[in-house]
Every structure is written in structure tokens, then in C-alpha cells.
Amino acid sequence: MTHTYVGLGESGEKVYLYDKEGGKKVRQVLWGDWLKIDDNHPADELEEGWLPIIWAPKSLKKKLYIPKRHTTNKRPLEIIFLDVGQGDGLVMITPETARDERIMIVDAGEGWNMAAFLNARFKAYRGFRFHAAVLTHPDLDHYYGFKAIFEDHDIGFKTIYHNGLVERPVSGTFQKLGGVTKKDPVTGLKYIKELAEDTDAVEALFTDAAANKNYVFPRVMHEAIKNPRIKNFQMLSTHHGTVEGNRTYMPGFAPSDGREYDIEVLGPVVEFDGNGMPRLRRISSSYGETKNGHSVILRLTYGNFRILFGGDLNERAEKFLLTHYTQRKKFPSETSSDYREMVNAAQERFGAEVFKVCHHGSEKVTNAFLEAVNPACFVISSGDQEGHVHPRPDLLGRLGRFGRGESPVLLSTELQRSTREREDQKLVKKLLKNIDQLAENPSDDLKKVVSDGIRELAKTNVDVYGAIYLKTDGERLITAFKIEVKSDLEKWFYFEYALDESGELKLV
């Protein structure tokens, strides 16, 4: 089966499929979309410069056409920041093809959105054999969406990565992580030493179904253990990964692995006790701040572009990371010269063109960290009907202030979502009338009318989910989202980035 991919039009030019060569536009397509070529189309009946395409070969099997200049044999790397409501969840698809392709899920939100997306996107063409799942930290709105995924034994992962902090089936806060040590006499800090570093540690904690049934995180991990297509559990940190050149990389994605890109692990930062045993510091007396602050932090580098995934970092965690990576004993005052030196030095490790904003747009982040990252594009994952007021309006202003260029782009899964008015007054009035009639003269036909009306009212009011797509080949990068209007010709809006002749990043 011959196939190709949609290319990226020159200077923001949109790409379409046509009903015939040189004919009417039928559908807008996006860079990297997979296209099946109609190998049976008679070559002598095809105009030069066009390719015959079978669109949706598993369902519609519709024959369309695309200018050959708008196709490419090279796939871009793709990241989908999924609209999971309140929480985080993204899918990364590497640019390799066939057996070399790697698909990773980094967090899965709290609800069903991730499971539904995976089923719709991948089941038809490659099944559910994924490279990895990453649980950045044990917060419900990051990991609970994995429960339905792990329960499905048709879905497999080569490795489940986590930050080493796994919540045990016990009551309390830090007790869930195995407790904290007494203050270290050298550092004056308390530490968490009971880290779940490998498969044996995870299985020892979560295999017993009876012990785990009353606790949420343990139930999710128990389902993963039960899944026969999940074999390996591994902590991911600055110590647990592939170490090359004083940096740590996600296994399989280090420079020596020979890919065009790499994925560096910047957090959690493991420290060692006097016996050389790994530990994570108690960042705060707050349990939530500590487990959030030790989120798995990744930075992907592909050619001219870097993408930083910020987990649920907070102010204390950011200050720790900034001082750690710039080899400082304490966080300097913003008015000191050392502050500017620290920010400049930190850019070498944290600088990025695209930044998945920490903690859903919480205001509890430092100006220093935002300035060190200095991205041209911010991506925020947040949801409706939550009490955190994410993304915070004051945070949005700070993002613009510390973003790169005159007009930094701020994208949000919540703001990009399209919703309708939920209440249909005509249907409500009709239902009330039918219910009154049903009470007076019950009948099976009327019962069905009422049932159908209730189901119609109960439908989601979301027309377009706010997923944000990022695609790059290392030389060009786009961030895209679906347009609210229901049109095959106007489906996508996107920003395109490239480096100019002087090496400065610009919007195309």
C-alpha cells in the first residue's frame, strides 16, 4: 500500500484535497496527515503534478486529489495536547515510520477523553501497542484517565514511567509516599527515600487487589499490573534514565540513539544520602507542593526547536531547579546582579520555543523560570467547572510579558474549545408537554419519544474539543487547533514558526 503525507504549504499556504485534478476544494488537510495513494488509478488519466488519494480508506473510501507539491515523504514529529478538561494529557508521535515509530502518552487527565481519543486515532491503523506511558506525578487530574486505558487488555505499553513517588494504599499525606526522613544534619532538609524505582517495587506495592481497592492511585497501578501487555515499570528522573555528557535522557531518546531529536529529563532531581542511596527532597511541608514539584520534566529538542513540558511545577520547585542547574546555594534577590546571571545561565537548560505551561496556568510560578524558558508559544492545559480559576488571568499577563517577541502566542485547551448553549427551550417545552400526556395516557410510543428527547438534552454541549496540535521537522514548526465552524474547507487555524536569516525565531 503506497502512501505519502501532507506537506506544509509555503509561507502559510493552506493545503486542500480536491474532487478532481484542478477541480473544487473538498477538504482542508494539515501537515503530516497520512494519505493513501490510489495505486489502481490509470496513470494516463492523471494530470501531471497531481496524486490520486483514497480518503478515509477504512470507512468512506472516497477518491480525492492533491497537488504533488503539497505532499512529502517525511513525517513531522507530532504532539497533541489533548483537551482532557481539568488536567493534563498529551500524545507524542515520533516522525519515524513502521517499526521505528514510537507513540507515548504523557499523563491522561481524569476522565474518558484520552481513552476515547486513542481509540479513534490509533485502533484502525496500528492497534494499541504503544511505546510508553508517563505519569508525571500522582495527581488525580494527571493519572486517573489511565485507569480505563490500563483496564483494556488490548492496549499495551512497553514501559510505564513515573516520578518514583507512588501513593501507597494507606491514609495520610506523606505516609502515602513511605514517609519522610528526619532532617539531614548536613543539608537541614527532610527527604523521601522510599522510591519505587523499578518493576519489582511497583508489583510489591500494588499486586494485592484487596489492599488497593479503597485507594485511587493504587487501583490504577493495580490495573496496569494486571494488564498482560504491560511488562515494565520504571522511575524516570535525573538519575533514572540514559546519562550522557552530564545530562539524562529518556531511554531510547538520547543523542547516542541516533534519532534526529532527543528528550532530556530535567526533573525530578535525585539527590543522594551519605550511603549513595537516591532520595527526593521534601520541597515543602505541603504534600501537594512536594509531589507536584517533583513532576517529570522533559525537554524535547528537534533541530531548531525545543519544547519544554512543565508538569505541575510551583514556585518552590522552580527555585530549587534554577539554583540546582546553575550551581547556586540559594535563590538570589530579583534586584541583585546574581539574579540576572542565574536566569541567563538557566536558559541553557530550560530555554524553549514552546512551553507546556506549569500547573494548568496557576499563578504560583516564578518570573525567573518564565524568563529562563522565554518561549514564543505557551500551551495551557486546563478545564471548565473547576475551582482553581485556571488559567489565572494574572498569569496570562505574565506569560505575555516574559514570552519571546512582540506577540507571544498563548494557546489553551479550554479557550480553544467550542461549546453550544446547552439548553434547548423548544425541546424542553415539548418534553414537558409529552410528559404530561404520558402521565394521562401511557403508551410505548410516547415513552420512546420522551426517552429520545431526554437523551438529546443529555448530549455534551461541546462542538469542537480544544486539542492543540504541534508539528515540527526541526526546521519549521506549527501549532494548530480546529476552527469552531463546522466546515471541511475551514477546519484548521495554525501558527507557523521558522528561523530567519539572522537566526531569530519568527512567525511566518
PDB file of C-alpha atoms in Angstrom, residues 78-307:
ATOM      1  CA  GLU A  78       3.562  15.376  16.248  1.00  0.00           C
ATOM      2  CA  ILE A  79       2.358  16.292  19.748  1.00  0.00           C
ATOM      3  CA  ILE A  80      -1.340  16.528  20.593  1.00  0.00           C
ATOM      4  CA  PHE A  81      -2.090  18.457  23.783  1.00  0.00           C
ATOM      5  CA  LEU A  82      -5.449  16.837  24.375  1.00  0.00           C
ATOM      6  CA  ASP A  83      -8.469  18.616  25.812  1.00  0.00           C
ATOM      7  CA  VAL A  84      -8.942  16.450  28.910  1.00  0.00           C
ATOM      8  CA  GLY A  85     -10.827  19.025  30.946  1.00  0.00           C
ATOM      9  CA  GLN A  86      -9.118  19.997  34.180  1.00  0.00           C
ATOM     10  CA  GLY A  87      -5.794  18.205  33.984  1.00  0.00           C
ATOM     11  CA  ASP A  88      -3.006  17.275  31.621  1.00  0.00           C
ATOM     12  CA  GLY A  89      -2.768  14.743  28.829  1.00  0.00           C
ATOM     13  CA  LEU A  90      -0.738  14.647  25.644  1.00  0.00           C
ATOM     14  CA  VAL A  91       0.172  12.193  22.917  1.00  0.00           C
ATOM     15  CA  MET A  92       3.567  12.249  21.207  1.00  0.00           C
ATOM     16  CA  ILE A  93       4.055  10.532  17.843  1.00  0.00           C
ATOM     17  CA  THR A  94       7.621  10.333  16.583  1.00  0.00           C
ATOM     18  CA  PRO A  95       8.463  11.046  12.911  1.00  0.00           C
ATOM     19  CA  GLU A  96       9.764   7.573  12.153  1.00  0.00           C
ATOM     20  CA  THR A  97       7.521   5.092  10.356  1.00  0.00           C
ATOM     21  CA  ALA A  98       6.601   1.404  10.663  1.00  0.00           C
ATOM     22  CA  ARG A  99       8.537  -0.421  13.401  1.00  0.00           C
ATOM     23  CA  ASP A 100      10.638   2.633  14.244  1.00  0.00           C
ATOM     24  CA  GLU A 101       7.610   4.791  15.146  1.00  0.00           C
ATOM     25  CA  ARG A 102       7.152   5.477  18.859  1.00  0.00           C
ATOM     26  CA  ILE A 103       3.891   6.671  20.439  1.00  0.00           C
ATOM     27  CA  MET A 104       3.943   7.949  24.018  1.00  0.00           C
ATOM     28  CA  ILE A 105       1.173   9.136  26.318  1.00  0.00           C
ATOM     29  CA  VAL A 106       2.265  11.730  28.885  1.00  0.00           C
ATOM     30  CA  ASP A 107      -0.494  11.980  31.502  1.00  0.00           C
ATOM     31  CA  ALA A 108      -4.124  11.169  30.691  1.00  0.00           C
ATOM     32  CA  GLY A 109      -6.305  13.657  32.528  1.00  0.00           C
ATOM     33  CA  GLU A 110      -9.014  12.496  34.891  1.00  0.00           C
ATOM     34  CA  GLY A 111     -11.894  11.480  32.620  1.00  0.00           C
ATOM     35  CA  TRP A 112     -12.547   9.485  29.461  1.00  0.00           C
ATOM     36  CA  ASN A 113     -11.210  11.908  26.822  1.00  0.00           C
ATOM     37  CA  MET A 114      -7.797  10.275  26.440  1.00  0.00           C
ATOM     38  CA  ALA A 115      -9.196   6.751  26.095  1.00  0.00           C
ATOM     39  CA  ALA A 116     -11.712   7.962  23.504  1.00  0.00           C
ATOM     40  CA  PHE A 117      -9.025   9.778  21.529  1.00  0.00           C
ATOM     41  CA  LEU A 118      -6.678   6.786  21.469  1.00  0.00           C
ATOM     42  CA  ASN A 119      -9.465   4.536  20.259  1.00  0.00           C
ATOM     43  CA  ALA A 120     -10.467   6.922  17.473  1.00  0.00           C
ATOM     44  CA  ARG A 121      -6.939   7.812  16.342  1.00  0.00           C
ATOM     45  CA  PHE A 122      -4.974   4.566  16.533  1.00  0.00           C
ATOM     46  CA  LYS A 123      -7.141   1.473  16.637  1.00  0.00           C
ATOM     47  CA  ALA A 124      -7.903   1.412  12.921  1.00  0.00           C
ATOM     48  CA  TYR A 125      -4.418   1.622  11.507  1.00  0.00           C
ATOM     49  CA  ARG A 126      -1.970   0.192  14.034  1.00  0.00           C
ATOM     50  CA  GLY A 127      -3.708  -1.177  17.093  1.00  0.00           C
ATOM     51  CA  PHE A 128      -2.796  -0.350  20.644  1.00  0.00           C
ATOM     52  CA  ARG A 129       0.908  -1.140  21.010  1.00  0.00           C
ATOM     53  CA  PHE A 130       2.374   1.994  22.498  1.00  0.00           C
ATOM     54  CA  HIS A 131       5.958   2.685  23.456  1.00  0.00           C
ATOM     55  CA  ALA A 132       5.404   4.322  26.843  1.00  0.00           C
ATOM     56  CA  ALA A 133       3.055   5.966  29.282  1.00  0.00           C
ATOM     57  CA  VAL A 134       4.432   8.685  31.557  1.00  0.00           C
ATOM     58  CA  LEU A 135       2.653   9.501  34.819  1.00  0.00           C
ATOM     59  CA  THR A 136       4.402  12.758  35.653  1.00  0.00           C
ATOM     60  CA  HIS A 137       3.251  12.689  39.298  1.00  0.00           C
ATOM     61  CA  PRO A 138       0.421  11.204  41.392  1.00  0.00           C
ATOM     62  CA  ASP A 139      -2.262  13.889  40.977  1.00  0.00           C
ATOM     63  CA  LEU A 140      -5.728  12.629  40.033  1.00  0.00           C
ATOM     64  CA  ASP A 141      -6.144  15.015  37.097  1.00  0.00           C
ATOM     65  CA  HIS A 142      -2.956  13.650  35.550  1.00  0.00           C
ATOM     66  CA  TYR A 143      -3.208   9.891  36.109  1.00  0.00           C
ATOM     67  CA  TYR A 144      -6.821   8.759  36.597  1.00  0.00           C
ATOM     68  CA  GLY A 145      -7.574   8.782  32.867  1.00  0.00           C
ATOM     69  CA  PHE A 146      -5.113   5.887  32.584  1.00  0.00           C
ATOM     70  CA  LYS A 147      -7.426   3.594  34.568  1.00  0.00           C
ATOM     71  CA  ALA A 148      -9.770   2.898  31.650  1.00  0.00           C
ATOM     72  CA  ILE A 149      -6.755   2.538  29.343  1.00  0.00           C
ATOM     73  CA  PHE A 150      -4.938   0.043  31.579  1.00  0.00           C
ATOM     74  CA  GLU A 151      -8.159  -1.931  32.092  1.00  0.00           C
ATOM     75  CA  ASP A 152      -8.360  -2.572  28.346  1.00  0.00           C
ATOM     76  CA  HIS A 153      -6.106  -5.570  27.746  1.00  0.00           C
ATOM     77  CA  ASP A 154      -5.972  -4.840  24.025  1.00  0.00           C
ATOM     78  CA  ILE A 155      -3.847  -1.811  24.914  1.00  0.00           C
ATOM     79  CA  GLY A 156      -0.165  -2.329  25.645  1.00  0.00           C
ATOM     80  CA  PHE A 157       2.792  -0.216  26.746  1.00  0.00           C
ATOM     81  CA  LYS A 158       6.422  -1.240  26.657  1.00  0.00           C
ATOM     82  CA  THR A 159       7.127   0.808  29.790  1.00  0.00           C
ATOM     83  CA  ILE A 160       5.155   2.779  32.371  1.00  0.00           C
ATOM     84  CA  TYR A 161       7.326   5.660  33.586  1.00  0.00           C
ATOM     85  CA  HIS A 162       6.636   7.645  36.763  1.00  0.00           C
ATOM     86  CA  ASN A 163       8.473  10.042  39.076  1.00  0.00           C
ATOM     87  CA  GLY A 164       9.168   7.469  41.800  1.00  0.00           C
ATOM     88  CA  LEU A 165       6.560   8.909  44.174  1.00  0.00           C
ATOM     89  CA  VAL A 166       3.768   6.341  44.219  1.00  0.00           C
ATOM     90  CA  GLU A 167       0.885   6.646  46.651  1.00  0.00           C
ATOM     91  CA  ARG A 168       0.558   3.545  48.789  1.00  0.00           C
ATOM     92  CA  PRO A 169      -2.802   2.163  49.963  1.00  0.00           C
ATOM     93  CA  VAL A 170      -2.669   3.953  53.329  1.00  0.00           C
ATOM     94  CA  SER A 171      -4.245   7.056  54.838  1.00  0.00           C
ATOM     95  CA  GLY A 172      -2.441  10.344  55.355  1.00  0.00           C
ATOM     96  CA  THR A 173      -0.257  12.508  53.159  1.00  0.00           C
ATOM     97  CA  PHE A 174       3.493  11.883  53.191  1.00  0.00           C
ATOM     98  CA  GLN A 175       2.722   8.468  54.695  1.00  0.00           C
ATOM     99  CA  LYS A 176       1.423   7.529  51.240  1.00  0.00           C
ATOM    100  CA  LEU A 177       4.938   8.007  49.896  1.00  0.00           C
ATOM    101  CA  GLY A 178       6.538   5.928  52.626  1.00  0.00           C
ATOM    102  CA  GLY A 179       7.135   8.862  54.962  1.00  0.00           C
ATOM    103  CA  VAL A 180       9.949  11.402  55.175  1.00  0.00           C
ATOM    104  CA  THR A 181      13.288  11.230  56.954  1.00  0.00           C
ATOM    105  CA  LYS A 182      14.385  13.338  59.868  1.00  0.00           C
ATOM    106  CA  LYS A 183      16.291  16.484  58.975  1.00  0.00           C
ATOM    107  CA  ASP A 184      19.589  15.689  57.332  1.00  0.00           C
ATOM    108  CA  PRO A 185      22.362  17.051  59.583  1.00  0.00           C
ATOM    109  CA  VAL A 186      24.294  18.355  56.571  1.00  0.00           C
ATOM    110  CA  THR A 187      21.547  19.920  54.436  1.00  0.00           C
ATOM    111  CA  GLY A 188      18.942  20.591  57.128  1.00  0.00           C
ATOM    112  CA  LEU A 189      16.268  19.100  54.823  1.00  0.00           C
ATOM    113  CA  LYS A 190      13.887  16.181  55.024  1.00  0.00           C
ATOM    114  CA  TYR A 191      13.779  13.607  52.222  1.00  0.00           C
ATOM    115  CA  ILE A 192      11.617  10.888  50.699  1.00  0.00           C
ATOM    116  CA  LYS A 193      13.671   7.704  50.359  1.00  0.00           C
ATOM    117  CA  GLU A 194      11.023   5.058  49.666  1.00  0.00           C
ATOM    118  CA  LEU A 195      11.149   5.466  45.889  1.00  0.00           C
ATOM    119  CA  ALA A 196       9.554   2.909  43.574  1.00  0.00           C
ATOM    120  CA  GLU A 197      12.493   2.606  41.207  1.00  0.00           C
ATOM    121  CA  ASP A 198      11.607  -0.499  39.196  1.00  0.00           C
ATOM    122  CA  THR A 199       9.024  -3.149  38.340  1.00  0.00           C
ATOM    123  CA  ASP A 200       9.695  -5.236  41.448  1.00  0.00           C
ATOM    124  CA  ALA A 201       8.996  -2.258  43.717  1.00  0.00           C
ATOM    125  CA  VAL A 202       5.706  -1.419  41.943  1.00  0.00           C
ATOM    126  CA  GLU A 203       4.496  -5.009  41.922  1.00  0.00           C
ATOM    127  CA  ALA A 204       5.325  -5.431  45.607  1.00  0.00           C
ATOM    128  CA  LEU A 205       3.146  -2.429  46.467  1.00  0.00           C
ATOM    129  CA  PHE A 206       0.142  -2.859  44.173  1.00  0.00           C
ATOM    130  CA  THR A 207      -0.375  -6.528  43.280  1.00  0.00           C
ATOM    131  CA  ASP A 208      -2.750  -7.242  46.196  1.00  0.00           C
ATOM    132  CA  ALA A 209      -6.224  -6.279  44.922  1.00  0.00           C
ATOM    133  CA  ALA A 210      -7.855  -6.338  48.365  1.00  0.00           C
ATOM    134  CA  ALA A 211      -5.298  -3.940  49.861  1.00  0.00           C
ATOM    135  CA  ASN A 212      -5.656  -1.480  46.970  1.00  0.00           C
ATOM    136  CA  LYS A 213      -9.409  -1.411  46.386  1.00  0.00           C
ATOM    137  CA  ASN A 214     -10.207   1.582  48.616  1.00  0.00           C
ATOM    138  CA  TYR A 215      -7.474   3.870  47.232  1.00  0.00           C
ATOM    139  CA  VAL A 216      -7.473   5.576  43.837  1.00  0.00           C
ATOM    140  CA  PHE A 217      -3.825   5.644  42.736  1.00  0.00           C
ATOM    141  CA  PRO A 218      -3.204   2.074  43.926  1.00  0.00           C
ATOM    142  CA  ARG A 219      -6.236   0.874  41.912  1.00  0.00           C
ATOM    143  CA  VAL A 220      -4.840   2.452  38.759  1.00  0.00           C
ATOM    144  CA  MET A 221      -1.432   0.844  39.267  1.00  0.00           C
ATOM    145  CA  HIS A 222      -3.087  -2.475  40.094  1.00  0.00           C
ATOM    146  CA  GLU A 223      -4.899  -2.379  36.751  1.00  0.00           C
ATOM    147  CA  ALA A 224      -1.589  -1.752  34.989  1.00  0.00           C
ATOM    148  CA  ILE A 225      -0.018  -4.754  36.738  1.00  0.00           C
ATOM    149  CA  LYS A 226      -2.950  -6.955  35.707  1.00  0.00           C
ATOM    150  CA  ASN A 227      -2.619  -5.942  32.053  1.00  0.00           C
ATOM    151  CA  PRO A 228      -0.645  -8.707  30.283  1.00  0.00           C
ATOM    152  CA  ARG A 229       0.586  -6.220  27.655  1.00  0.00           C
ATOM    153  CA  ILE A 230       2.328  -4.043  30.273  1.00  0.00           C
ATOM    154  CA  LYS A 231       5.578  -5.576  31.450  1.00  0.00           C
ATOM    155  CA  ASN A 232       7.829  -2.850  32.777  1.00  0.00           C
ATOM    156  CA  PHE A 233       7.575  -0.047  35.356  1.00  0.00           C
ATOM    157  CA  GLN A 234      10.413   2.426  35.776  1.00  0.00           C
ATOM    158  CA  MET A 235      11.169   5.609  37.661  1.00  0.00           C
ATOM    159  CA  LEU A 236      12.197   8.485  35.379  1.00  0.00           C
ATOM    160  CA  SER A 237      14.443  11.155  36.875  1.00  0.00           C
ATOM    161  CA  THR A 238      17.844  12.799  36.552  1.00  0.00           C
ATOM    162  CA  HIS A 239      19.303   9.544  37.908  1.00  0.00           C
ATOM    163  CA  HIS A 240      16.937   7.047  36.270  1.00  0.00           C
ATOM    164  CA  GLY A 241      17.464   7.282  32.520  1.00  0.00           C
ATOM    165  CA  THR A 242      20.270   7.314  29.970  1.00  0.00           C
ATOM    166  CA  VAL A 243      23.126   9.524  31.211  1.00  0.00           C
ATOM    167  CA  GLU A 244      25.319  11.077  28.529  1.00  0.00           C
ATOM    168  CA  GLY A 245      27.563  14.103  28.860  1.00  0.00           C
ATOM    169  CA  ASN A 246      26.309  15.037  32.353  1.00  0.00           C
ATOM    170  CA  ARG A 247      22.713  15.057  31.093  1.00  0.00           C
ATOM    171  CA  THR A 248      19.957  12.497  31.491  1.00  0.00           C
ATOM    172  CA  TYR A 249      17.691  11.389  28.658  1.00  0.00           C
ATOM    173  CA  MET A 250      14.586   9.288  28.340  1.00  0.00           C
ATOM    174  CA  PRO A 251      15.730   5.741  27.471  1.00  0.00           C
ATOM    175  CA  GLY A 252      15.790   5.340  23.699  1.00  0.00           C
ATOM    176  CA  PHE A 253      15.885   9.103  23.085  1.00  0.00           C
ATOM    177  CA  ALA A 254      19.460  10.069  23.927  1.00  0.00           C
ATOM    178  CA  PRO A 255      21.842  11.557  21.352  1.00  0.00           C
ATOM    179  CA  SER A 256      23.599   8.196  21.001  1.00  0.00           C
ATOM    180  CA  ASP A 257      20.342   6.559  19.895  1.00  0.00           C
ATOM    181  CA  GLY A 258      20.812   8.179  16.507  1.00  0.00           C
ATOM    182  CA  ARG A 259      17.482   9.954  16.157  1.00  0.00           C
ATOM    183  CA  GLU A 260      17.143  13.470  14.770  1.00  0.00           C
ATOM    184  CA  TYR A 261      15.823  14.611  18.142  1.00  0.00           C
ATOM    185  CA  ASP A 262      16.338  13.840  21.826  1.00  0.00           C
ATOM    186  CA  ILE A 263      14.269  14.006  25.018  1.00  0.00           C
ATOM    187  CA  GLU A 264      16.098  15.245  28.100  1.00  0.00           C
ATOM    188  CA  VAL A 265      14.878  14.596  31.649  1.00  0.00           C
ATOM    189  CA  LEU A 266      15.216  17.723  33.824  1.00  0.00           C
ATOM    190  CA  GLY A 267      13.162  16.588  36.809  1.00  0.00           C
ATOM    191  CA  PRO A 268      12.674  15.199  39.319  1.00  0.00           C
ATOM    192  CA  VAL A 269      16.205  15.900  40.556  1.00  0.00           C
ATOM    193  CA  VAL A 270      17.528  12.965  42.561  1.00  0.00           C
ATOM    194  CA  GLU A 271      19.943  13.634  45.411  1.00  0.00           C
ATOM    195  CA  PHE A 272      21.929  11.065  47.380  1.00  0.00           C
ATOM    196  CA  ASP A 273      22.451  10.350  51.063  1.00  0.00           C
ATOM    197  CA  GLY A 274      25.773   9.532  52.713  1.00  0.00           C
ATOM    198  CA  ASN A 275      25.466   5.914  51.584  1.00  0.00           C
ATOM    199  CA  GLY A 276      24.879   6.847  47.959  1.00  0.00           C
ATOM    200  CA  MET A 277      21.169   5.988  48.059  1.00  0.00           C
ATOM    201  CA  PRO A 278      18.786   8.057  45.897  1.00  0.00           C
ATOM    202  CA  ARG A 279      16.241  10.365  47.505  1.00  0.00           C
ATOM    203  CA  LEU A 280      13.960  13.287  46.669  1.00  0.00           C
ATOM    204  CA  ARG A 281      13.857  16.302  48.954  1.00  0.00           C
ATOM    205  CA  ARG A 282      10.678  17.414  50.687  1.00  0.00           C
ATOM    206  CA  ILE A 283      10.220  20.625  48.725  1.00  0.00           C
ATOM    207  CA  SER A 284       7.609  21.963  51.127  1.00  0.00           C
ATOM    208  CA  SER A 285       5.729  20.929  54.247  1.00  0.00           C
ATOM    209  CA  SER A 286       2.770  20.840  51.853  1.00  0.00           C
ATOM    210  CA  TYR A 287       2.255  17.336  50.491  1.00  0.00           C
ATOM    211  CA  GLY A 288       0.709  18.672  47.275  1.00  0.00           C
ATOM    212  CA  GLU A 289       3.545  21.109  46.595  1.00  0.00           C
ATOM    213  CA  THR A 290       6.130  18.378  47.088  1.00  0.00           C
ATOM    214  CA  LYS A 291       4.615  15.742  44.811  1.00  0.00           C
ATOM    215  CA  ASN A 292       3.761  18.399  42.190  1.00  0.00           C
ATOM    216  CA  GLY A 293       7.224  19.913  42.445  1.00  0.00           C
ATOM    217  CA  HIS A 294       8.801  16.559  41.618  1.00  0.00           C
ATOM    218  CA  SER A 295       6.871  16.197  38.353  1.00  0.00           C
ATOM    219  CA  VAL A 296       8.687  14.513  35.489  1.00  0.00           C
ATOM    220  CA  ILE A 297      10.016  17.463  33.460  1.00  0.00           C
ATOM    221  CA  LEU A 298      11.017  16.774  29.846  1.00  0.00           C
ATOM    222  CA  ARG A 299      12.613  18.913  27.152  1.00  0.00           C
ATOM    223  CA  LEU A 300      12.455  17.707  23.557  1.00  0.00           C
ATOM    224  CA  THR A 301      14.989  19.128  21.119  1.00  0.00           C
ATOM    225  CA  TYR A 302      14.488  18.697  17.366  1.00  0.00           C
ATOM    226  CA  GLY A 303      16.677  20.772  15.095  1.00  0.00           C
ATOM    227  CA  ASN A 304      15.972  24.453  15.694  1.00  0.00           C
ATOM    228  CA  PHE A 305      13.164  23.857  18.187  1.00  0.00           C
ATOM    229  CA  ARG A 306      12.897  22.927  21.845  1.00  0.00           C
ATOM    230  CA  ILE A 307       9.670  22.029  23.660  1.00  0.00           C
TER     231      ILE A 307
END
